[in-house]
Tab-separated table of C-alpha atoms and ligand atoms in Angstrom:
chain	number	residue	atom	x	y	z
A	1204	MET	CA	93.529	76.736	101.882
A	1205	ALA	CA	97.026	75.653	100.928
A	1206	ASP	CA	96.407	77.488	97.706
A	1207	ILE	CA	95.597	80.709	99.505
A	1208	GLN	CA	98.555	80.385	101.803
A	1209	SER	CA	101.009	79.653	99.051
A	1210	LEU	CA	99.762	82.585	97.018
A	1211	GLU	CA	100.003	84.819	100.012
A	1212	GLN	CA	103.493	83.650	100.771
A	1213	ARG	CA	104.488	84.178	97.197
A	1214	LEU	CA	103.059	87.652	97.043
A	1215	GLU	CA	104.750	88.437	100.316
A	1216	SER	CA	108.069	87.135	99.147
A	1217	ILE	CA	108.007	88.405	95.601
A	1218	THR	CA	109.246	91.927	95.357
A	1219	VAL	CA	110.766	93.922	92.606
A	1220	GLN	CA	113.541	94.902	94.925
A	1221	ASP	CA	115.943	93.275	92.534
A	1222	GLU	CA	115.222	95.974	90.046
A	1223	ASN	CA	113.939	98.949	91.939
A	1224	TYR	CA	115.319	98.679	95.352
A	1225	ASP	CA	118.571	98.752	97.098
A	1226	SER	CA	119.093	95.221	98.244
A	1227	ASN	CA	120.950	96.571	101.271
A	1228	ALA	CA	117.873	98.328	102.524
A	1229	PRO	CA	115.864	95.559	104.160
A	1230	ALA	CA	113.017	97.842	105.151
A	1231	GLU	CA	112.210	98.393	101.510
A	1232	LYS	CA	112.457	94.777	100.532
A	1233	THR	CA	109.213	93.452	101.825
A	1234	LYS	CA	106.021	94.635	100.322
A	1235	ALA	CA	103.602	95.816	102.958
A	1236	LYS	CA	100.596	93.553	102.932
A	1237	GLY	CA	97.447	95.255	101.807
A	1238	THR	CA	98.949	98.517	100.767
A	1239	LEU	CA	97.271	100.127	97.858
A	1240	ALA	CA	98.311	102.643	95.330
A	1241	THR	CA	97.186	106.196	95.644
A	1242	ALA	CA	96.715	107.457	92.153
A	1243	PRO	CA	94.165	106.625	89.503
A	1244	SER	CA	95.077	104.002	86.964
A	1245	HIS	CA	96.352	105.350	83.724
A	1246	SER	CA	93.981	105.198	80.872
A	1247	THR	CA	94.041	106.701	77.455
A	1248	ALA	CA	90.422	107.712	77.676
A	1249	GLN	CA	90.558	111.310	78.797
A	1250	SER	CA	86.825	111.722	78.497
A	1251	ARG	CA	86.145	109.464	81.444
A	1252	LEU	CA	86.051	111.027	84.813
A	1253	LYS	CA	88.468	109.474	87.222
A	1254	LEU	CA	87.852	109.351	90.917
A	1255	PRO	CA	90.874	110.116	92.986
A	1256	LEU	CA	91.654	107.271	95.281
A	1257	GLN	CA	90.468	107.924	98.768
A	1258	LYS	CA	92.326	106.088	101.397
A	1259	LEU	CA	90.389	105.273	104.465
A	1260	PRO	CA	91.746	105.510	107.949
A	1261	ALA	CA	90.851	101.928	108.821
A	1262	ASN	CA	92.985	100.567	106.062
A	1263	THR	CA	95.509	103.287	105.609
A	1264	THR	CA	99.157	102.559	105.407
A	1265	THR	CA	101.682	105.314	105.433
A	1266	ASN	CA	102.258	106.520	101.991
A	1267	LYS	CA	105.731	107.848	102.077
A	1268	PRO	CA	106.980	109.533	98.988
A	1269	ALA	CA	109.464	107.394	97.167
A	1270	THR	CA	113.033	107.950	98.060
A	1271	ALA	CA	115.668	108.273	95.402
A	1272	ASN	CA	116.959	105.015	96.783
A	1273	GLN	CA	113.784	103.255	95.769
A	1274	LEU	CA	114.265	104.032	92.158
A	1275	ASN	CA	117.947	103.424	92.158
A	1276	PRO	CA	118.405	99.968	90.831
A	1277	VAL	CA	121.059	97.554	91.771
A	1278	PRO	CA	122.861	96.813	88.531
A	1279	THR	CA	121.436	93.354	88.090
A	1280	LEU	CA	118.762	92.192	85.748
A	1281	THR	CA	115.745	90.286	86.844
A	1282	LYS	CA	115.736	86.634	85.967
A	1283	ILE	CA	112.733	86.009	83.864
A	1284	THR	CA	111.532	83.573	81.341
A	1285	LEU	CA	110.107	84.422	78.005
A	1286	PRO	CA	108.205	81.495	76.601
A	1287	SER	CA	108.174	80.880	72.920
A	1288	GLN	CA	104.877	81.566	71.216
A	1289	ALA	CA	104.400	77.843	70.708
A	1290	ALA	CA	104.991	77.245	74.388
A	1291	GLN	CA	102.659	80.073	75.202
A	1292	GLN	CA	99.956	78.648	72.986
A	1293	HIS	CA	100.553	75.259	74.513
A	1294	SER	CA	100.233	76.637	78.026
A	1295	GLN	CA	97.001	78.365	77.070
A	1296	ARG	CA	95.662	75.175	75.565
A	1297	THR	CA	96.609	73.209	78.624
A	1298	SER	CA	95.038	75.700	80.972
A	1299	ALA	CA	91.974	75.632	78.771
A	1300	THR	CA	91.423	71.983	79.406
A	1301	ASN	CA	92.509	71.787	82.997
A	1302	PRO	CA	92.465	75.178	84.629
A	1303	ALA	CA	92.867	74.003	88.167
A	1304	SER	CA	95.807	71.720	87.478
A	1305	PRO	CA	98.901	72.596	89.505
A	1306	ASP	CA	100.884	72.274	86.291
A	1307	THR	CA	99.010	75.137	84.749
A	1308	ASP	CA	98.218	77.062	87.835
A	1309	PRO	CA	101.357	78.743	89.088
A	1310	LEU	CA	99.509	80.304	91.975
A	1311	ALA	CA	98.564	76.926	93.315
A	1312	LEU	CA	102.177	75.941	93.750
A	1313	PRO	CA	104.386	76.779	96.691
A	1314	THR	CA	107.332	76.826	94.327
A	1315	LEU	CA	107.859	78.940	91.249
A	1316	PRO	CA	105.671	78.023	88.285
A	1317	LYS	CA	107.015	75.592	85.725
A	1318	GLN	CA	108.477	77.519	82.847
A	1319	PRO	CA	108.551	76.282	79.306
A	1320	THR	CA	112.080	77.500	78.669
A	1321	LEU	CA	115.189	78.134	80.704
A	1322	PRO	CA	115.299	81.404	82.578
A	1323	LYS	CA	116.959	84.230	80.750
A	1324	GLN	CA	118.306	87.506	81.891
A	1325	PHE	CA	116.809	90.094	79.647
A	1326	HIS	CA	118.027	93.451	78.563
A	1327	LEU	CA	116.877	95.919	75.980
A	1328	GLY	CA	119.433	94.823	73.387
A	1329	MET	CA	117.696	91.476	73.126
A	1330	PHE	CA	114.628	93.100	71.623
A	1331	GLU	CA	114.040	94.603	68.248
A	1332	ILE	CA	111.677	97.466	68.851
A	1333	GLY	CA	108.862	97.998	66.370
A	1334	LYS	CA	106.015	100.448	65.999
A	1335	PRO	CA	104.538	102.274	68.986
A	1336	LEU	CA	101.294	100.620	70.078
A	1337	GLY	CA	100.088	103.286	72.422
A	1338	LYS	CA	100.824	105.668	75.197
A	1339	GLY	CA	99.613	105.512	78.749
A	1340	LYS	CA	99.966	107.950	81.582
A	1341	PHE	CA	103.316	106.561	82.652
A	1342	GLY	CA	104.876	105.179	79.554
A	1343	ARG	CA	104.767	103.976	76.022
A	1344	VAL	CA	104.109	100.566	74.614
A	1345	TYR	CA	105.949	99.204	71.579
A	1346	LEU	CA	105.625	96.146	69.442
A	1347	ALA	CA	108.794	94.149	69.987
A	1348	ARG	CA	110.512	90.967	68.890
A	1349	GLU	CA	112.866	88.991	71.061
A	1350	ARG	CA	115.736	88.381	68.694
A	1351	SER	CA	116.807	84.873	69.675
A	1352	THR	CA	113.323	83.329	69.662
A	1353	ASN	CA	111.469	85.701	67.308
A	1354	PHE	CA	108.895	85.966	70.059
A	1355	ILE	CA	106.537	88.848	69.348
A	1356	CYS	CA	105.433	90.816	72.379
A	1357	ALA	CA	104.503	94.277	73.542
A	1358	LEU	CA	107.185	96.093	75.473
A	1359	LYS	CA	105.905	98.642	77.950
A	1360	VAL	CA	108.453	101.240	78.942
A	1361	LEU	CA	107.906	102.985	82.251
A	1362	HIS	CA	110.103	105.851	83.347
A	1363	LYS	CA	111.121	105.517	86.956
A	1364	SER	CA	111.166	109.267	87.480
A	1365	GLU	CA	107.560	109.507	86.303
A	1366	LEU	CA	106.470	106.628	88.518
A	1367	GLN	CA	108.181	108.351	91.404
A	1368	GLN	CA	106.561	111.677	90.618
A	1369	GLY	CA	103.159	110.085	90.269
A	1370	LYS	CA	103.727	108.110	93.478
A	1371	VAL	CA	102.683	104.950	91.738
A	1372	GLU	CA	105.684	102.709	92.382
A	1373	LYS	CA	103.656	100.513	94.697
A	1374	GLN	CA	100.844	100.332	92.193
A	1375	VAL	CA	103.240	99.244	89.460
A	1376	ARG	CA	104.897	96.768	91.765
A	1377	ARG	CA	101.536	95.297	92.663
A	1378	GLU	CA	100.562	95.161	89.018
A	1379	ILE	CA	103.748	93.253	88.181
A	1380	GLU	CA	103.396	90.871	91.098
A	1381	ILE	CA	99.797	90.015	90.389
A	1382	GLN	CA	99.824	89.982	86.604
A	1383	SER	CA	102.970	87.889	86.257
A	1384	ASN	CA	101.302	85.134	88.272
A	1385	LEU	CA	98.216	84.897	86.090
A	1386	ALA	CA	97.797	82.668	83.068
A	1387	HIS	CA	94.419	82.749	81.362
A	1388	PRO	CA	93.566	83.291	77.686
A	1389	ASN	CA	91.409	86.293	78.522
A	1390	ILE	CA	93.951	87.972	80.776
A	1391	LEU	CA	96.903	89.784	79.260
A	1392	ARG	CA	100.070	87.862	80.089
A	1393	LEU	CA	103.010	89.568	81.685
A	1394	TYR	CA	105.995	87.412	80.795
A	1395	GLY	CA	108.622	89.288	82.703
A	1396	HIS	CA	110.301	92.563	83.396
A	1397	PHE	CA	113.749	94.117	83.490
A	1398	HIS	CA	115.155	97.564	83.991
A	1399	ASP	CA	117.942	99.940	83.284
A	1400	THR	CA	118.897	102.972	85.317
A	1401	LYS	CA	115.969	105.084	84.168
A	1402	ARG	CA	113.306	102.717	82.954
A	1403	ILE	CA	111.364	99.599	83.772
A	1404	PHE	CA	110.408	97.350	80.867
A	1405	LEU	CA	107.411	95.056	81.001
A	1406	ILE	CA	107.316	92.193	78.521
A	1407	LEU	CA	103.625	91.822	77.738
A	1408	GLU	CA	101.551	89.618	75.534
A	1409	TYR	CA	100.803	91.422	72.287
A	1410	ALA	CA	97.104	92.144	71.823
A	1411	GLY	CA	96.944	92.499	68.057
A	1412	LYS	CA	93.575	94.212	67.796
A	1413	GLY	CA	94.229	96.907	70.357
A	1414	GLU	CA	91.810	98.529	72.740
A	1415	LEU	CA	88.269	97.265	73.115
A	1416	TYR	CA	87.267	100.813	73.961
A	1417	LYS	CA	88.165	101.970	70.445
A	1418	HIS	CA	86.190	99.124	68.875
A	1419	LEU	CA	83.190	100.064	70.990
A	1420	ARG	CA	83.417	103.759	70.142
A	1421	LYS	CA	83.658	102.888	66.461
A	1422	ALA	CA	80.756	100.446	66.552
A	1423	GLN	CA	78.812	102.667	69.002
A	1424	ARG	CA	77.356	99.492	70.422
A	1425	PHE	CA	78.030	95.819	69.926
A	1426	PRO	CA	75.526	93.373	68.459
A	1427	GLU	CA	74.167	91.069	71.159
A	1428	PRO	CA	75.988	87.922	69.945
A	1429	LEU	CA	79.352	89.657	70.100
A	1430	ALA	CA	78.554	91.285	73.446
A	1431	ALA	CA	77.536	87.880	74.804
A	1432	GLN	CA	80.821	86.332	73.724
A	1433	TYR	CA	82.734	89.137	75.361
A	1434	ILE	CA	80.716	88.828	78.570
A	1435	ALA	CA	81.286	85.063	78.603
A	1436	GLN	CA	85.025	85.612	78.231
A	1437	MET	CA	84.952	88.262	80.954
A	1438	ALA	CA	83.058	85.906	83.261
A	1439	SER	CA	85.623	83.193	82.618
A	1440	ALA	CA	88.548	85.517	83.315
A	1441	LEU	CA	86.928	86.956	86.445
A	1442	LYS	CA	86.138	83.496	87.728
A	1443	TYR	CA	89.793	82.603	87.326
A	1444	LEU	CA	90.875	85.798	89.094
A	1445	HIS	CA	88.436	85.415	91.948
A	1446	GLY	CA	89.530	81.806	92.322
A	1447	LYS	CA	92.966	83.252	93.052
A	1448	HIS	CA	91.456	85.765	95.473
A	1449	VAL	CA	92.357	88.586	93.139
A	1450	MET	CA	89.790	91.274	92.433
A	1451	HIS	CA	90.405	93.491	89.447
A	1452	ARG	CA	88.361	96.488	90.648
A	1453	ASP	CA	88.801	98.504	87.479
A	1454	ILE	CA	86.836	96.629	84.854
A	1455	LYS	CA	85.903	98.937	81.974
A	1456	PRO	CA	86.389	98.919	78.194
A	1457	GLU	CA	89.586	100.996	78.447
A	1458	ASN	CA	91.236	98.215	80.417
A	1459	ILE	CA	90.393	95.474	77.977
A	1460	LEU	CA	92.494	94.675	74.928
A	1461	VAL	CA	91.586	92.498	71.971
A	1462	GLY	CA	93.800	89.664	70.749
A	1463	LEU	CA	94.478	88.791	67.133
A	1464	HIS	CA	91.628	86.296	67.079
A	1465	GLY	CA	89.132	88.736	68.524
A	1466	GLU	CA	89.390	87.349	72.034
A	1467	ILE	CA	89.406	89.850	74.852
A	1468	LYS	CA	92.275	90.280	77.279
A	1469	ILE	CA	91.818	91.995	80.608
A	1470	SER	CA	94.766	94.269	81.248
A	1471	ASP	CA	95.756	96.998	83.649
A	1472	PHE	CA	95.999	95.385	87.037
A	1473	GLY	CA	96.967	98.677	88.647
A	1474	TRP	CA	93.970	98.595	90.907
A	1475	SER	CA	93.729	94.910	91.468
A	1476	VAL	CA	94.410	93.444	94.846
A	1477	HIS	CA	95.169	90.062	96.185
A	1478	ALA	CA	92.858	89.848	99.154
A	1479	PRO	CA	92.518	86.358	100.592
A	1480	ASN	CA	89.987	87.541	103.142
A	1481	ASN	CA	87.997	89.025	100.278
A	1482	ARG	CA	87.443	92.319	102.010
A	1483	ARG	CA	89.125	95.542	101.134
A	1484	ASN	CA	88.134	99.012	102.093
A	1485	THR	CA	89.526	101.501	99.660
A	1486	MET	CA	87.878	103.648	97.067
A	1487	CYS	CA	89.304	103.597	93.612
A	1488	GLY	CA	88.407	103.167	89.988
A	1489	THR	CA	86.373	105.067	87.461
A	1490	LEU	CA	83.172	106.698	88.612
A	1491	ASP	CA	80.830	105.183	86.015
A	1492	TYR	CA	81.872	101.679	86.967
A	1493	LEU	CA	81.905	102.083	90.732
A	1494	PRO	CA	79.558	99.795	92.613
A	1495	PRO	CA	77.295	101.240	95.294
A	1496	GLU	CA	79.331	99.727	98.127
A	1497	MET	CA	82.336	101.750	96.999
A	1498	ILE	CA	80.437	105.010	96.753
A	1499	LYS	CA	80.288	105.493	100.488
A	1500	PRO	CA	83.347	103.843	101.924
A	1501	GLY	CA	84.481	104.189	105.484
A	1502	ARG	CA	82.005	102.099	107.376
A	1503	GLU	CA	82.246	98.425	108.048
A	1504	GLU	CA	79.059	97.697	106.156
A	1505	ASN	CA	80.485	99.350	103.074
A	1506	TRP	CA	83.499	97.120	102.857
A	1507	TYR	CA	83.469	95.295	99.645
A	1508	SER	CA	84.572	92.045	98.148
A	1509	GLU	CA	85.293	90.615	94.712
A	1510	LYS	CA	81.595	91.155	94.035
A	1511	VAL	CA	82.568	94.680	92.952
A	1512	ASP	CA	83.707	93.058	89.711
A	1513	LEU	CA	80.219	91.604	89.197
A	1514	TRP	CA	78.688	95.054	89.348
A	1515	SER	CA	81.305	96.362	86.920
A	1516	LEU	CA	80.541	93.433	84.627
A	1517	GLY	CA	76.915	94.579	84.601
A	1518	VAL	CA	77.970	98.122	83.749
A	1519	LEU	CA	80.241	96.764	81.030
A	1520	MET	CA	77.457	94.656	79.557
A	1521	PHE	CA	75.126	97.639	79.550
A	1522	GLU	CA	77.758	99.777	77.827
A	1523	PHE	CA	78.440	97.069	75.240
A	1524	LEU	CA	74.759	96.897	74.333
A	1525	VAL	CA	73.702	100.518	74.737
A	1526	GLY	CA	76.891	102.410	73.905
A	1527	GLU	CA	77.044	104.330	77.137
A	1528	ALA	CA	77.349	103.446	80.796
A	1529	PRO	CA	74.051	103.050	82.709
A	1530	PHE	CA	74.656	105.757	85.289
A	1531	GLU	CA	76.349	108.317	83.043
A	1532	ASP	CA	75.467	111.774	84.303
A	1533	THR	CA	77.097	114.642	86.147
A	1534	PRO	CA	79.488	113.304	88.806
A	1535	VAL	CA	77.096	114.056	91.651
A	1536	MET	CA	74.146	112.541	89.853
A	1537	THR	CA	76.132	109.497	88.761
A	1538	GLN	CA	77.009	108.775	92.374
A	1539	ARG	CA	73.426	109.317	93.450
A	1540	ARG	CA	72.068	107.101	90.716
A	1541	ILE	CA	74.568	104.346	91.457
A	1542	ALA	CA	73.676	104.470	95.141
A	1543	ARG	CA	70.001	103.976	94.204
A	1544	GLY	CA	70.655	101.607	91.313
A	1545	GLU	CA	68.714	103.999	89.084
A	1546	MET	CA	69.026	103.025	85.435
A	1547	THR	CA	66.844	102.245	82.471
A	1548	VAL	CA	67.643	99.566	79.941
A	1549	PRO	CA	66.501	100.806	76.510
A	1550	GLY	CA	63.776	98.886	74.680
A	1551	PHE	CA	66.073	97.677	71.892
A	1552	VAL	CA	67.932	95.455	74.365
A	1553	SER	CA	66.543	91.914	74.375
A	1554	ALA	CA	64.590	90.674	77.377
A	1555	GLU	CA	67.243	88.045	78.131
A	1556	ALA	CA	70.063	90.567	78.080
A	1557	ARG	CA	68.031	92.932	80.251
A	1558	ASP	CA	67.515	90.106	82.718
A	1559	LEU	CA	71.247	89.457	83.036
A	1560	ILE	CA	72.064	93.161	83.411
A	1561	LYS	CA	69.513	93.436	86.200
A	1562	ARG	CA	70.906	90.388	87.951
A	1563	LEU	CA	74.392	91.895	87.908
A	1564	LEU	CA	73.443	95.457	88.846
A	1565	VAL	CA	72.016	94.511	92.219
A	1566	LEU	CA	72.640	96.968	95.054
A	1567	ASP	CA	73.278	94.252	97.612
A	1568	PRO	CA	76.595	92.597	96.619
A	1569	ALA	CA	75.372	89.271	97.993
A	1570	GLY	CA	72.392	89.361	95.627
A	1571	ARG	CA	74.454	89.577	92.428
A	1572	ILE	CA	74.369	86.631	90.088
A	1573	PRO	CA	77.492	84.459	90.533
A	1574	LEU	CA	79.897	84.118	87.607
A	1575	GLU	CA	79.066	80.434	87.126
A	1576	GLU	CA	75.460	81.435	86.555
A	1577	VAL	CA	76.474	84.241	84.204
A	1578	GLU	CA	78.186	81.601	82.065
A	1579	ARG	CA	75.040	79.471	82.108
A	1580	HIS	CA	72.626	82.342	81.558
A	1581	GLY	CA	70.279	81.894	78.600
A	1582	TRP	CA	71.553	85.046	76.884
A	1583	VAL	CA	75.145	83.830	77.003
A	1584	LEU	CA	74.301	80.291	75.924
A	1585	ARG	CA	72.112	81.530	73.088
A	1586	HIS	CA	74.942	83.479	71.503
A	1587	CYS	CA	77.951	81.314	72.103
A	1588	VAL	CA	78.465	78.450	69.690
A	1589	LYS	CA	80.314	75.417	70.923
A	1590	GLY	CA	83.555	76.355	69.212
A	1591	GLU	CA	83.405	79.780	70.772
A	1592	ARG	CA	83.247	78.304	74.247
A	1593	HIS	CA	86.961	77.664	74.245
A	1594	PHE	CA	87.552	80.775	76.255
A	1595	GLN	CA	84.953	79.884	78.796
A	1596	ARG	CA	86.132	76.348	79.260
A	1597	THR	CA	89.429	77.648	80.514
A	1598	SER	CA	87.956	78.464	83.878
A	1599	GLY	CA	86.054	75.244	84.153
A	1600	GLY	CA	82.822	76.656	82.779
A	1601	LYS	CA	80.255	74.156	81.650
A	1602	GLU	CA	79.832	73.243	78.022
A	1603	SER	CA	77.339	75.382	76.264
A	1604	GLY	CA	74.042	74.099	75.113
A	1605	GLY	CA	73.751	77.108	72.800
A	1606	LYS	CA	74.155	76.311	69.143
A	1607	GLU	CA	73.490	79.557	67.346
A	1608	LYS	CA	76.211	80.463	64.886
A	1609	VAL	CA	77.559	83.961	65.237
A	1610	GLU	CA	80.269	86.088	63.736
A	1611	ARG	CA	83.292	86.941	65.795
A	1612	GLY	CA	84.378	90.521	66.049
B	483	AMP	P1	98.767	101.505	78.898
B	483	AMP	O1	99.937	102.318	79.296
B	483	AMP	O2	98.806	100.128	79.427
B	483	AMP	O3	97.457	102.211	79.127
B	483	AMP	O4	98.902	101.328	77.310
B	483	AMP	C1	98.774	102.410	76.439
B	483	AMP	C2	98.197	101.934	75.126
B	483	AMP	O5	99.099	101.045	74.482
B	483	AMP	C3	96.924	101.126	75.280
B	483	AMP	O6	95.818	101.961	75.350
B	483	AMP	C4	96.933	100.260	74.034
B	483	AMP	O7	96.437	100.990	72.925
B	483	AMP	C5	98.405	100.020	73.821
B	483	AMP	N1	98.803	98.744	74.426
B	483	AMP	C6	99.167	98.549	75.707
B	483	AMP	N2	99.490	97.280	75.944
B	483	AMP	C7	99.327	96.643	74.764
B	483	AMP	C8	99.493	95.277	74.343
B	483	AMP	N3	99.894	94.352	75.204
B	483	AMP	N4	99.225	94.965	73.067
B	483	AMP	C9	98.805	95.910	72.206
B	483	AMP	N5	98.641	97.213	72.533
B	483	AMP	C10	98.885	97.576	73.790
């Protein structure tokens, strides 16, 4: 309970007013609790249909267009800390062995998380900018090196005018607030952020192997051992998130990056919410991955919880193994099929994998297999060798009994 309260207090108190907002405008300082962004998350995959966010009266907060004031920074830089890679690896190792420890769990602490190095005030001149890594809807991402520490990272550059135009300042703010408080090997780290007059810079963990989506398109579908390792890592990351009362709500291959060692990293927290009461009532995300309870929002019984991520995990698993999402169709038909849970798992998918998909894609959110059981499912255990369980252990998952040796992607 203390955990929930401290996280809530922190999310209430943390704002990016120091970079985006006039500190003399108190009304803008405090983030409205429960407000959600109003535009789809940015993804490079143009082929995927995006559902426009539909705000519902019950949960609607006024969505005023951003004032020029909001994007006019005070000329100070945000105090942030950029850990060295060694420190970062150490923190990942520590969280791997003791995920719930207050030392490794910044969200469990009422005070700011322990930082491996002294706080620094960052500015662009401190980074050597390398090759472009990609382009999203609102900015570009570059490989970068922090000069004094040689720390390699990805620098995401967001243009304030574009955020303002797209009315996504709140979404970005939420993304920064949530992501900077998460530390898990399968979740992309956000080390800090700073700004200049026109841009916001996010210092992100570098995911050396790029987008999972591209790997999937290239491979068409993943072999079951690899898919199982990915699903185990996803389950571990989601368990960690849900333990912090954060639901991602936009799980799909486009929002997953791959680290240098082939480990997956959930990114793009634009749609995630911190919801301690576990109930939100807003429609967002990508159509193919929407769970049935989000198809018809607006009524109490359609409110949804972090179990939306379980459904999306089922869709993800299906797409990993089959190469396309289970309800892919025309938009109207996709919605209809999701609402009925109408899908067919092809015969080439193993019986064990089929079983897990069916346990995740359950219409009633309460009937979906819990993440702990996903980690212990026979299909996952079969394909994850002991050494590969590192990523699962981080969230307190049980040791695997599975011994089969598999290749990593
Ligand atoms: P985004 O604006 O977050 O959608 O990022 C645009 C593209 O940049 C992504 O699709 C990736 O290809 C690439 N990218 C973003 N963040 C990273 C990162 N941390 N490491 C490596 N590549 C990244």
